[in-house]
mmCIF file of C-alpha atoms in Angstrom:
data_model
loop_
_atom_site.group_PDB
_atom_site.id
_atom_site.type_symbol
_atom_site.label_atom_id
_atom_site.label_comp_id
_atom_site.label_asym_id
_atom_site.label_seq_id
_atom_site.Cartn_x
_atom_site.Cartn_y
_atom_site.Cartn_z
ATOM 1 C CA MET A 113 118.604 35.171 142.318
ATOM 2 C CA GLN A 114 115.883 37.735 142.998
ATOM 3 C CA LEU A 115 118.387 40.575 142.637
ATOM 4 C CA LYS A 116 115.856 43.388 142.538
ATOM 5 C CA SER A 117 114.261 42.385 145.836
ATOM 6 C CA ILE A 118 117.166 40.824 147.720
ATOM 7 C CA GLU A 119 118.034 42.786 150.869
ATOM 8 C CA ARG A 120 121.393 41.235 151.761
ATOM 9 C CA LEU A 121 124.091 39.615 149.674
ATOM 10 C CA GLU A 122 127.419 38.144 150.732
ATOM 11 C CA LEU A 123 130.256 37.745 148.205
ATOM 12 C CA PRO A 124 133.988 37.053 148.230
ATOM 13 C CA ALA A 125 136.175 40.146 147.951
ATOM 14 C CA ALA A 126 136.306 41.338 144.362
ATOM 15 C CA ALA A 127 139.375 41.400 142.133
ATOM 16 C CA ASP A 128 139.544 44.456 139.878
ATOM 17 C CA MET A 129 142.001 43.654 137.120
ATOM 18 C CA HIS A 130 142.232 47.116 135.560
ATOM 19 C CA VAL A 131 142.644 50.230 137.699
ATOM 20 C CA HIS A 132 144.205 53.669 137.349
ATOM 21 C CA LEU A 133 145.570 54.923 140.655
ATOM 22 C CA ARG A 134 147.412 58.009 139.371
ATOM 23 C CA GLN A 135 150.144 59.896 141.235
ATOM 24 C CA GLY A 136 150.660 62.410 144.018
ATOM 25 C CA GLU A 137 147.641 63.834 145.831
ATOM 26 C CA LEU A 138 145.242 62.168 143.396
ATOM 27 C CA MET A 139 146.776 58.775 144.222
ATOM 28 C CA ASP A 140 146.491 59.511 147.962
ATOM 29 C CA LEU A 141 142.774 60.220 147.504
ATOM 30 C CA VAL A 142 141.927 57.328 145.191
ATOM 31 C CA VAL A 143 143.790 54.336 146.655
ATOM 32 C CA PRO A 144 141.654 54.115 149.842
ATOM 33 C CA THR A 145 138.518 53.863 147.683
ATOM 34 C CA ILE A 146 139.600 50.430 146.390
ATOM 35 C CA ALA A 147 138.416 48.692 149.553
ATOM 36 C CA GLN A 148 135.322 50.925 149.723
ATOM 37 C CA GLY A 149 134.228 49.367 146.424
ATOM 38 C CA GLY A 150 134.577 45.802 147.734
ATOM 39 C CA VAL A 151 137.953 45.047 146.131
ATOM 40 C CA ASP A 152 141.092 43.579 147.696
ATOM 41 C CA THR A 153 143.143 42.764 144.565
ATOM 42 C CA VAL A 154 143.937 45.115 141.674
ATOM 43 C CA PHE A 155 145.943 45.083 138.462
ATOM 44 C CA VAL A 156 147.521 48.532 138.232
ATOM 45 C CA MET A 157 147.962 50.413 134.958
ATOM 46 C CA PRO A 158 151.398 51.919 134.161
ATOM 47 C CA ASN A 159 150.436 54.995 132.095
ATOM 48 C CA LEU A 160 151.796 57.528 134.540
ATOM 49 C CA ILE A 161 153.876 60.598 133.725
ATOM 50 C CA PRO A 162 156.475 59.417 132.876
ATOM 51 C CA PRO A 163 155.196 55.918 131.981
ATOM 52 C CA LEU A 164 156.522 52.963 133.979
ATOM 53 C CA THR A 165 159.009 51.443 131.521
ATOM 54 C CA THR A 166 161.589 50.038 133.937
ATOM 55 C CA VAL A 167 161.398 47.451 136.698
ATOM 56 C CA GLU A 168 162.770 50.006 139.146
ATOM 57 C CA GLN A 169 160.006 52.484 138.353
ATOM 58 C CA VAL A 170 157.315 49.849 138.846
ATOM 59 C CA LEU A 171 158.715 48.708 142.179
ATOM 60 C CA GLU A 172 159.030 52.298 143.394
ATOM 61 C CA TYR A 173 155.401 52.950 142.449
ATOM 62 C CA ARG A 174 154.282 49.775 144.194
ATOM 63 C CA SER A 175 156.060 50.878 147.371
ATOM 64 C CA LYS A 176 154.147 54.189 147.271
ATOM 65 C CA LEU A 177 150.853 52.317 146.939
ATOM 66 C CA LEU A 178 151.716 50.002 149.823
ATOM 67 C CA ALA A 179 152.584 53.010 151.970
ATOM 68 C CA ILE A 180 148.950 54.089 151.602
ATOM 69 C CA THR A 181 147.392 50.671 152.300
ATOM 70 C CA GLN A 182 148.556 47.123 152.872
ATOM 71 C CA ASP A 183 145.009 45.759 152.693
ATOM 72 C CA VAL A 184 145.140 45.557 148.888
ATOM 73 C CA HIS A 185 147.144 43.160 146.718
ATOM 74 C CA PHE A 186 148.733 45.298 143.988
ATOM 75 C CA GLN A 187 149.512 43.400 140.783
ATOM 76 C CA MET A 188 151.882 45.593 138.798
ATOM 77 C CA SER A 189 152.598 46.187 135.117
ATOM 78 C CA LEU A 190 155.148 47.684 132.754
ATOM 79 C CA PHE A 191 154.296 50.085 129.921
ATOM 80 C CA LEU A 192 155.212 48.491 126.578
ATOM 81 C CA HIS A 193 158.014 50.604 125.117
ATOM 82 C CA PRO A 194 161.140 49.938 123.014
ATOM 83 C CA SER A 195 163.171 49.867 126.224
ATOM 84 C CA VAL A 196 161.147 46.854 127.455
ATOM 85 C CA THR A 197 163.443 44.211 125.970
ATOM 86 C CA PRO A 198 163.477 40.445 126.559
ATOM 87 C CA GLU A 199 166.120 41.069 129.225
ATOM 88 C CA VAL A 200 163.824 43.502 131.027
ATOM 89 C CA ILE A 201 161.026 40.914 130.870
ATOM 90 C CA ALA A 202 163.255 38.391 132.623
ATOM 91 C CA GLN A 203 164.033 40.963 135.332
ATOM 92 C CA ALA A 204 160.346 41.822 135.650
ATOM 93 C CA ALA A 205 159.381 38.192 136.130
ATOM 94 C CA GLU A 206 162.011 37.796 138.838
ATOM 95 C CA ALA A 207 160.726 40.946 140.561
ATOM 96 C CA GLY A 208 157.138 39.652 140.607
ATOM 97 C CA ILE A 209 155.718 42.048 138.020
ATOM 98 C CA THR A 210 152.552 40.564 136.549
ATOM 99 C CA GLY A 211 152.057 41.998 133.065
ATOM 100 C CA VAL A 212 152.906 44.449 130.313
ATOM 101 C CA LYS A 213 150.331 46.944 129.051
ATOM 102 C CA MET A 214 150.197 47.789 125.353
ATOM 103 C CA TYR A 215 148.821 51.206 124.431
ATOM 104 C CA PRO A 216 148.589 52.138 120.754
ATOM 105 C CA GLN A 217 150.316 55.479 120.457
ATOM 106 C CA GLY A 218 148.004 58.395 121.165
ATOM 107 C CA VAL A 219 144.708 56.543 121.640
ATOM 108 C CA THR A 220 144.023 57.392 125.296
ATOM 109 C CA THR A 221 145.247 59.167 128.432
ATOM 110 C CA ASN A 222 149.050 59.354 128.742
ATOM 111 C CA SER A 223 149.663 57.081 125.723
ATOM 112 C CA ASP A 224 151.912 59.356 123.653
ATOM 113 C CA SER A 225 154.798 56.956 124.310
ATOM 114 C CA GLY A 226 152.718 54.002 123.124
ATOM 115 C CA VAL A 227 153.213 51.490 120.332
ATOM 116 C CA SER A 228 153.053 52.163 116.603
ATOM 117 C CA ASN A 229 154.409 48.813 115.323
ATOM 118 C CA LEU A 230 153.591 45.641 117.254
ATOM 119 C CA GLU A 231 155.822 43.378 115.168
ATOM 120 C CA SER A 232 158.878 45.156 116.549
ATOM 121 C CA PHE A 233 157.957 43.721 119.963
ATOM 122 C CA TYR A 234 157.667 40.080 118.934
ATOM 123 C CA SER A 235 160.887 39.142 120.739
ATOM 124 C CA THR A 236 159.517 40.794 123.880
ATOM 125 C CA PHE A 237 156.254 38.870 123.548
ATOM 126 C CA ALA A 238 158.217 35.623 123.152
ATOM 127 C CA ALA A 239 160.037 36.414 126.388
ATOM 128 C CA MET A 240 156.735 37.145 128.114
ATOM 129 C CA GLU A 241 155.399 33.808 126.912
ATOM 130 C CA LYS A 242 158.510 32.109 128.310
ATOM 131 C CA HIS A 243 158.423 33.858 131.689
ATOM 132 C CA GLY A 244 154.653 33.801 132.212
ATOM 133 C CA LEU A 245 153.881 37.523 132.055
ATOM 134 C CA VAL A 246 150.477 38.680 130.797
ATOM 135 C CA LEU A 247 150.081 40.929 127.748
ATOM 136 C CA ASN A 248 147.357 43.506 128.416
ATOM 137 C CA LEU A 249 145.956 45.120 125.290
ATOM 138 C CA HIS A 250 144.223 48.449 124.889
ATOM 139 C CA GLY A 251 142.307 47.075 121.944
ATOM 140 C CA GLU A 252 141.793 50.057 119.670
ATOM 141 C CA VAL A 253 143.430 51.507 116.567
ATOM 142 C CA LEU A 254 143.948 55.145 115.736
ATOM 143 C CA GLU A 255 140.877 56.725 114.203
ATOM 144 C CA SER A 256 142.760 57.317 110.952
ATOM 145 C CA LEU A 257 143.384 53.564 110.602
ATOM 146 C CA ALA A 258 139.807 52.362 111.173
ATOM 147 C CA PRO A 259 137.702 51.533 108.104
ATOM 148 C CA ALA A 260 134.517 53.541 107.619
ATOM 149 C CA ASN A 261 131.599 52.479 109.843
ATOM 150 C CA THR A 262 133.899 50.335 112.001
ATOM 151 C CA THR A 263 134.607 51.044 115.649
ATOM 152 C CA LEU A 264 138.216 51.471 116.738
ATOM 153 C CA GLU A 265 137.868 48.306 118.840
ATOM 154 C CA GLU A 266 136.449 46.191 116.023
ATOM 155 C CA ALA A 267 139.273 47.358 113.743
ATOM 156 C CA PHE A 268 141.764 46.053 116.324
ATOM 157 C CA LEU A 269 140.291 42.548 116.648
ATOM 158 C CA PRO A 270 142.269 41.000 113.741
ATOM 159 C CA THR A 271 145.426 42.031 115.625
ATOM 160 C CA LEU A 272 144.227 40.095 118.680
ATOM 161 C CA LYS A 273 143.736 37.021 116.496
ATOM 162 C CA THR A 274 147.192 37.401 114.939
ATOM 163 C CA LEU A 275 148.937 37.769 118.304
ATOM 164 C CA HIS A 276 147.144 34.751 119.740
ATOM 165 C CA GLU A 277 148.015 32.609 116.739
ATOM 166 C CA ARG A 278 151.645 33.729 116.812
ATOM 167 C CA PHE A 279 152.026 33.286 120.595
ATOM 168 C CA PRO A 280 149.473 30.633 121.612
ATOM 169 C CA ARG A 281 150.903 30.163 125.146
ATOM 170 C CA LEU A 282 151.050 33.885 125.881
ATOM 171 C CA ARG A 283 148.256 34.963 128.202
ATOM 172 C CA ILE A 284 146.525 37.957 126.622
ATOM 173 C CA VAL A 285 143.822 40.186 128.083
ATOM 174 C CA LEU A 286 141.692 42.311 125.789
ATOM 175 C CA GLU A 287 141.032 45.176 128.158
ATOM 176 C CA HIS A 288 137.703 46.953 128.640
ATOM 177 C CA CYS A 289 135.629 45.234 125.925
ATOM 178 C CA THR A 290 132.905 47.488 124.561
ATOM 179 C CA THR A 291 131.404 45.630 121.596
ATOM 180 C CA ALA A 292 129.532 42.422 120.861
ATOM 181 C CA ALA A 293 132.214 41.732 118.254
ATOM 182 C CA ALA A 294 134.936 41.852 120.918
ATOM 183 C CA VAL A 295 133.045 39.355 123.079
ATOM 184 C CA GLU A 296 132.832 36.941 120.162
ATOM 185 C CA ALA A 297 136.492 37.483 119.199
ATOM 186 C CA VAL A 298 137.636 36.597 122.714
ATOM 187 C CA ARG A 299 135.419 33.516 122.750
ATOM 188 C CA ALA A 300 136.901 32.423 119.417
ATOM 189 C CA CYS A 301 140.407 32.370 120.920
ATOM 190 C CA GLY A 302 141.891 29.648 123.073
ATOM 191 C CA PRO A 303 142.000 29.551 126.893
ATOM 192 C CA THR A 304 145.034 31.842 127.098
ATOM 193 C CA VAL A 305 142.926 34.833 125.965
ATOM 194 C CA GLY A 306 140.601 36.596 128.382
ATOM 195 C CA ALA A 307 138.936 39.991 128.663
ATOM 196 C CA THR A 308 138.011 42.580 131.234
ATOM 197 C CA ILE A 309 134.624 44.269 131.300
ATOM 198 C CA THR A 310 134.109 47.511 133.189
ATOM 199 C CA ALA A 311 131.179 48.485 135.365
ATOM 200 C CA HIS A 312 130.409 51.611 133.353
ATOM 201 C CA HIS A 313 130.257 49.886 129.963
ATOM 202 C CA LEU A 314 127.423 47.805 131.421
ATOM 203 C CA TYR A 315 125.191 50.872 131.723
ATOM 204 C CA LEU A 316 126.553 53.625 129.451
ATOM 205 C CA THR A 317 126.034 54.014 125.700
ATOM 206 C CA SER A 318 127.420 56.418 123.130
ATOM 207 C CA ASP A 319 124.432 58.712 123.724
ATOM 208 C CA ASP A 320 125.584 59.179 127.329
ATOM 209 C CA ALA A 321 129.252 59.638 126.494
ATOM 210 C CA CYS A 322 128.686 62.328 123.895
ATOM 211 C CA CYS A 323 126.941 64.711 126.265
ATOM 212 C CA ASP A 324 128.024 63.963 129.844
ATOM 213 C CA PRO A 325 131.690 64.618 130.778
ATOM 214 C CA PHE A 326 131.407 62.072 133.592
ATOM 215 C CA ALA A 327 130.387 59.407 131.043
ATOM 216 C CA PHE A 328 133.101 60.262 128.524
ATOM 217 C CA CYS A 329 135.814 57.634 128.383
ATOM 218 C CA LYS A 330 137.985 55.619 126.035
ATOM 219 C CA PRO A 331 137.031 53.210 124.695
ATOM 220 C CA ILE A 332 133.832 55.155 124.110
ATOM 221 C CA PRO A 333 130.663 53.261 125.105
ATOM 222 C CA LYS A 334 128.894 51.897 122.058
ATOM 223 C CA LYS A 335 125.351 50.977 120.994
ATOM 224 C CA PRO A 336 122.716 49.602 123.389
ATOM 225 C CA THR A 337 123.091 46.206 121.704
ATOM 226 C CA ASP A 338 126.809 46.209 122.526
ATOM 227 C CA ARG A 339 126.130 47.183 126.134
ATOM 228 C CA ASP A 340 123.626 44.353 126.400
ATOM 229 C CA ALA A 341 126.103 41.871 124.885
ATOM 230 C CA LEU A 342 128.512 42.721 127.711
ATOM 231 C CA VAL A 343 125.785 42.171 130.300
ATOM 232 C CA LYS A 344 124.976 38.781 128.792
ATOM 233 C CA ALA A 345 128.671 37.847 128.796
ATOM 234 C CA ILE A 346 129.065 38.422 132.529
ATOM 235 C CA VAL A 347 125.978 36.395 133.469
ATOM 236 C CA SER A 348 126.939 33.586 131.069
ATOM 237 C CA GLY A 349 129.415 32.147 133.561
ATOM 238 C CA ASP A 350 132.146 32.192 130.892
ATOM 239 C CA SER A 351 135.452 32.391 132.789
ATOM 240 C CA LYS A 352 137.087 34.322 129.941
ATOM 241 C CA PHE A 353 135.369 37.486 131.181
ATOM 242 C CA PHE A 354 136.193 39.151 134.486
ATOM 243 C CA LEU A 355 135.970 42.512 136.223
ATOM 244 C CA GLY A 356 138.349 45.288 135.258
ATOM 245 C CA THR A 357 136.735 48.626 136.077
ATOM 246 C CA ASP A 358 139.171 50.853 134.186
ATOM 247 C CA SER A 359 138.229 53.326 136.897
ATOM 248 C CA ALA A 360 140.011 56.472 135.766
ATOM 249 C CA PRO A 361 139.935 59.500 138.078
ATOM 250 C CA HIS A 362 140.419 63.059 136.863
ATOM 251 C CA PRO A 363 140.174 66.266 138.892
ATOM 252 C CA LEU A 364 136.567 67.408 138.957
ATOM 253 C CA LYS A 365 137.375 70.828 137.523
ATOM 254 C CA SER A 366 139.055 69.290 134.470
ATOM 255 C CA LYS A 367 135.800 67.482 133.711
ATOM 256 C CA THR A 368 133.426 70.376 134.315
ATOM 257 C CA SER A 369 135.454 73.194 132.775
ATOM 258 C CA ALA A 370 136.202 71.487 129.450
ATOM 259 C CA ALA A 371 134.255 72.250 126.280
ATOM 260 C CA GLN A 372 131.776 69.572 125.209
ATOM 261 C CA GLY A 373 133.673 66.564 123.857
ATOM 262 C CA LYS A 374 136.988 67.871 125.228
ATOM 263 C CA ALA A 375 136.840 66.569 128.799
ATOM 264 C CA PRO A 376 139.634 64.169 129.808
ATOM 265 C CA ALA A 377 138.636 60.575 129.062
ATOM 266 C CA GLY A 378 137.821 58.452 132.078
ATOM 267 C CA VAL A 379 134.947 57.305 134.281
ATOM 268 C CA PHE A 380 135.567 57.035 138.025
ATOM 269 C CA THR A 381 133.774 54.087 139.644
ATOM 270 C CA GLN A 382 136.269 52.745 142.206
ATOM 271 C CA PRO A 383 134.387 53.594 145.449
ATOM 272 C CA PHE A 384 131.299 51.701 144.214
ATOM 273 C CA ALA A 385 132.846 49.119 141.875
ATOM 274 C CA VAL A 386 130.822 46.097 142.977
ATOM 275 C CA GLN A 387 127.632 48.052 143.611
ATOM 276 C CA LEU A 388 127.670 49.557 140.112
ATOM 277 C CA VAL A 389 127.953 46.125 138.513
ATOM 278 C CA LEU A 390 124.948 44.973 140.527
ATOM 279 C CA LEU A 391 123.022 48.126 139.620
ATOM 280 C CA ALA A 392 123.777 47.570 135.925
ATOM 281 C CA LEU A 393 122.404 44.043 136.209
ATOM 282 C CA GLU A 394 119.235 45.361 137.853
ATOM 283 C CA GLU A 395 118.786 47.832 135.003
ATOM 284 C CA ALA A 396 119.338 45.053 132.454
ATOM 285 C CA ILE A 397 116.632 42.988 134.140
ATOM 286 C CA GLU A 398 114.276 45.969 133.892
ATOM 287 C CA ARG A 399 115.045 46.269 130.166
ATOM 288 C CA GLY A 400 114.339 42.562 129.669
ATOM 289 C CA VAL A 401 117.876 41.852 128.446
ATOM 290 C CA ILE A 402 118.366 39.198 131.140
ATOM 291 C CA THR A 403 116.124 37.601 133.737
ATOM 292 C CA GLU A 404 116.598 37.381 137.478
ATOM 293 C CA ALA A 405 117.264 33.672 136.999
ATOM 294 C CA ASP A 406 120.320 34.572 134.899
ATOM 295 C CA VAL A 407 121.939 36.284 137.882
ATOM 296 C CA ALA A 408 123.212 33.412 139.990
ATOM 297 C CA GLN A 409 125.471 33.642 143.040
ATOM 298 C CA GLU A 410 128.099 31.444 141.391
ATOM 299 C CA LYS A 411 128.187 33.606 138.263
ATOM 300 C CA LEU A 412 128.497 36.816 140.265
ATOM 301 C CA GLU A 413 131.352 35.363 142.282
ATOM 302 C CA GLY A 414 133.032 34.201 139.083
ATOM 303 C CA PHE A 415 132.916 37.519 137.266
ATOM 304 C CA LEU A 416 133.663 39.719 140.272
ATOM 305 C CA SER A 417 136.305 37.608 141.976
ATOM 306 C CA ARG A 418 137.275 34.114 140.864
ATOM 307 C CA PHE A 419 137.783 34.314 137.094
ATOM 308 C CA GLY A 420 140.269 37.186 137.192
ATOM 309 C CA ARG A 421 142.271 35.532 139.934
ATOM 310 C CA GLN A 422 142.315 32.252 138.013
ATOM 311 C CA PHE A 423 143.521 33.885 134.798
ATOM 312 C CA TYR A 424 146.326 35.676 136.652
ATOM 313 C CA ARG A 425 147.250 32.494 138.539
ATOM 314 C CA LEU A 426 146.495 34.011 141.920
ATOM 315 C CA PRO A 427 144.847 32.188 144.833
ATOM 316 C CA GLU A 428 141.237 31.675 143.747
ATOM 317 C CA VAL A 429 139.785 33.464 146.767
ATOM 318 C CA SER A 430 141.334 35.806 149.294
ATOM 319 C CA GLY A 431 139.291 34.557 152.234
ATOM 320 C CA LYS A 432 137.814 38.010 152.779
ATOM 321 C CA LYS A 433 134.093 38.612 152.344
ATOM 322 C CA ILE A 434 131.981 41.631 151.541
ATOM 323 C CA VAL A 435 128.403 42.167 152.650
ATOM 324 C CA LEU A 436 125.968 44.202 150.561
ATOM 325 C CA GLU A 437 122.766 45.473 152.157
ATOM 326 C CA ARG A 438 119.985 47.752 150.968
ATOM 327 C CA LYS A 439 119.960 50.778 153.245
ATOM 328 C CA GLY A 440 118.953 53.498 150.806
ATOM 329 C CA GLU A 441 122.524 54.672 150.214
ATOM 330 C CA LYS A 442 123.046 56.936 147.213
ATOM 331 C CA ILE A 443 126.246 57.575 145.280
ATOM 332 C CA PRO A 444 127.611 61.020 146.139
ATOM 333 C CA VAL A 445 128.600 63.543 143.509
ATOM 334 C CA SER A 446 132.298 63.313 144.349
ATOM 335 C CA ILE A 447 135.056 62.419 146.749
ATOM 336 C CA GLN A 448 137.549 64.988 147.947
ATOM 337 C CA SER A 449 140.670 65.289 150.054
ATOM 338 C CA LYS A 450 140.409 66.516 153.637
ATOM 339 C CA ASP A 451 141.506 70.022 152.721
ATOM 340 C CA GLY A 452 139.269 70.063 149.632
ATOM 341 C CA SER A 453 142.164 70.672 147.270
ATOM 342 C CA VAL A 454 141.551 67.495 145.240
ATOM 343 C CA GLU A 455 138.075 66.427 144.137
ATOM 344 C CA VAL A 456 136.963 63.665 141.749
ATOM 345 C CA GLY A 457 133.455 63.187 140.355
ATOM 346 C CA ILE A 458 131.869 59.731 140.640
ATOM 347 C CA SER A 459 129.895 57.972 137.927
ATOM 348 C CA LYS A 460 126.119 57.655 138.381
ATOM 349 C CA ALA A 461 125.919 60.174 141.196
ATOM 350 C CA GLY A 462 122.544 60.078 142.915
ATOM 351 C CA ALA A 463 121.811 56.450 142.076
ATOM 352 C CA GLU A 464 120.647 54.255 144.955
ATOM 353 C CA VAL A 465 122.979 51.315 145.570
ATOM 354 C CA PHE A 466 123.744 48.587 148.084
ATOM 355 C CA SER A 467 125.751 49.652 151.132
ATOM 356 C CA LEU A 468 128.963 47.654 151.414
ATOM 357 C CA SER A 469 130.844 46.441 154.462
ATOM 358 C CA TRP A 470 133.657 43.951 155.078
ATOM 359 C CA LYS A 471 133.126 40.779 157.056
#
């Protein structure tokens, strides 16, 4: 595909299998941007305040999301917590909840109630394996537990291997891969292990994240070689890898008023999810990491739409289509509520991207 010169592109609606939709006025602002970014199916993270640790909480949250829009399929998750017992897993499966998200305690936003000992949850994982729920892993360790010169993600990878070996029929997603080592670790596992890759990790590196509050996120972007390994993974056509933007909105003022390195972690990409993936591929072509021939229609459709749906056992396509056209559109600095009381900065503001419409 001549991506850099193509004027019009038609794709199936995207499936974004890792989103943060927040609460209250921030939720009201962010949820409508899902469709704006070309997405009709999302897997929703449970790290709210308080975290979603009961079936009732998850269903109540889902009803709030559906009150905002019924044009999006919301796949819901529980927050892994001691109260999420095998009995709760059975109830969750009956209620149509899709997965359980594991956050190591204290590693990211709203994870203070996270996990410190995975072995204590083995009975819960066995129940998930039995009932068909997905285990979604924030694949990092605490900084104090990582060996010297090892990223927090790389230090976690032996745990992924152990869990897969212990529960070979349990579907596991290593969320938001950021390293070449993570890509290889996922490939080394069987077909029940997959991984999400964000849009922003396809174009950001650690040099960006250290200095720009709108590029600061967890997991932190890594070296250029890691970024390029992610790009190569998504154009490889390997169905283990699928879109999960980890789009994480924070009020604009909390990003701009924080001291350097102290801004809340999260990159907001939701309104331009598909376009930012395409832009990252264009930039990778310019760097010589991939060629235009590597970017095939089938591979784009796989990464953006089909592979995530397949892994989650959803209908392979929704039937909806998105149309992308070059019209000179540029990403705005932010989105804000009608009264201006809530504002969120967008990643890569000022970049020229495809305009997106629904067919």
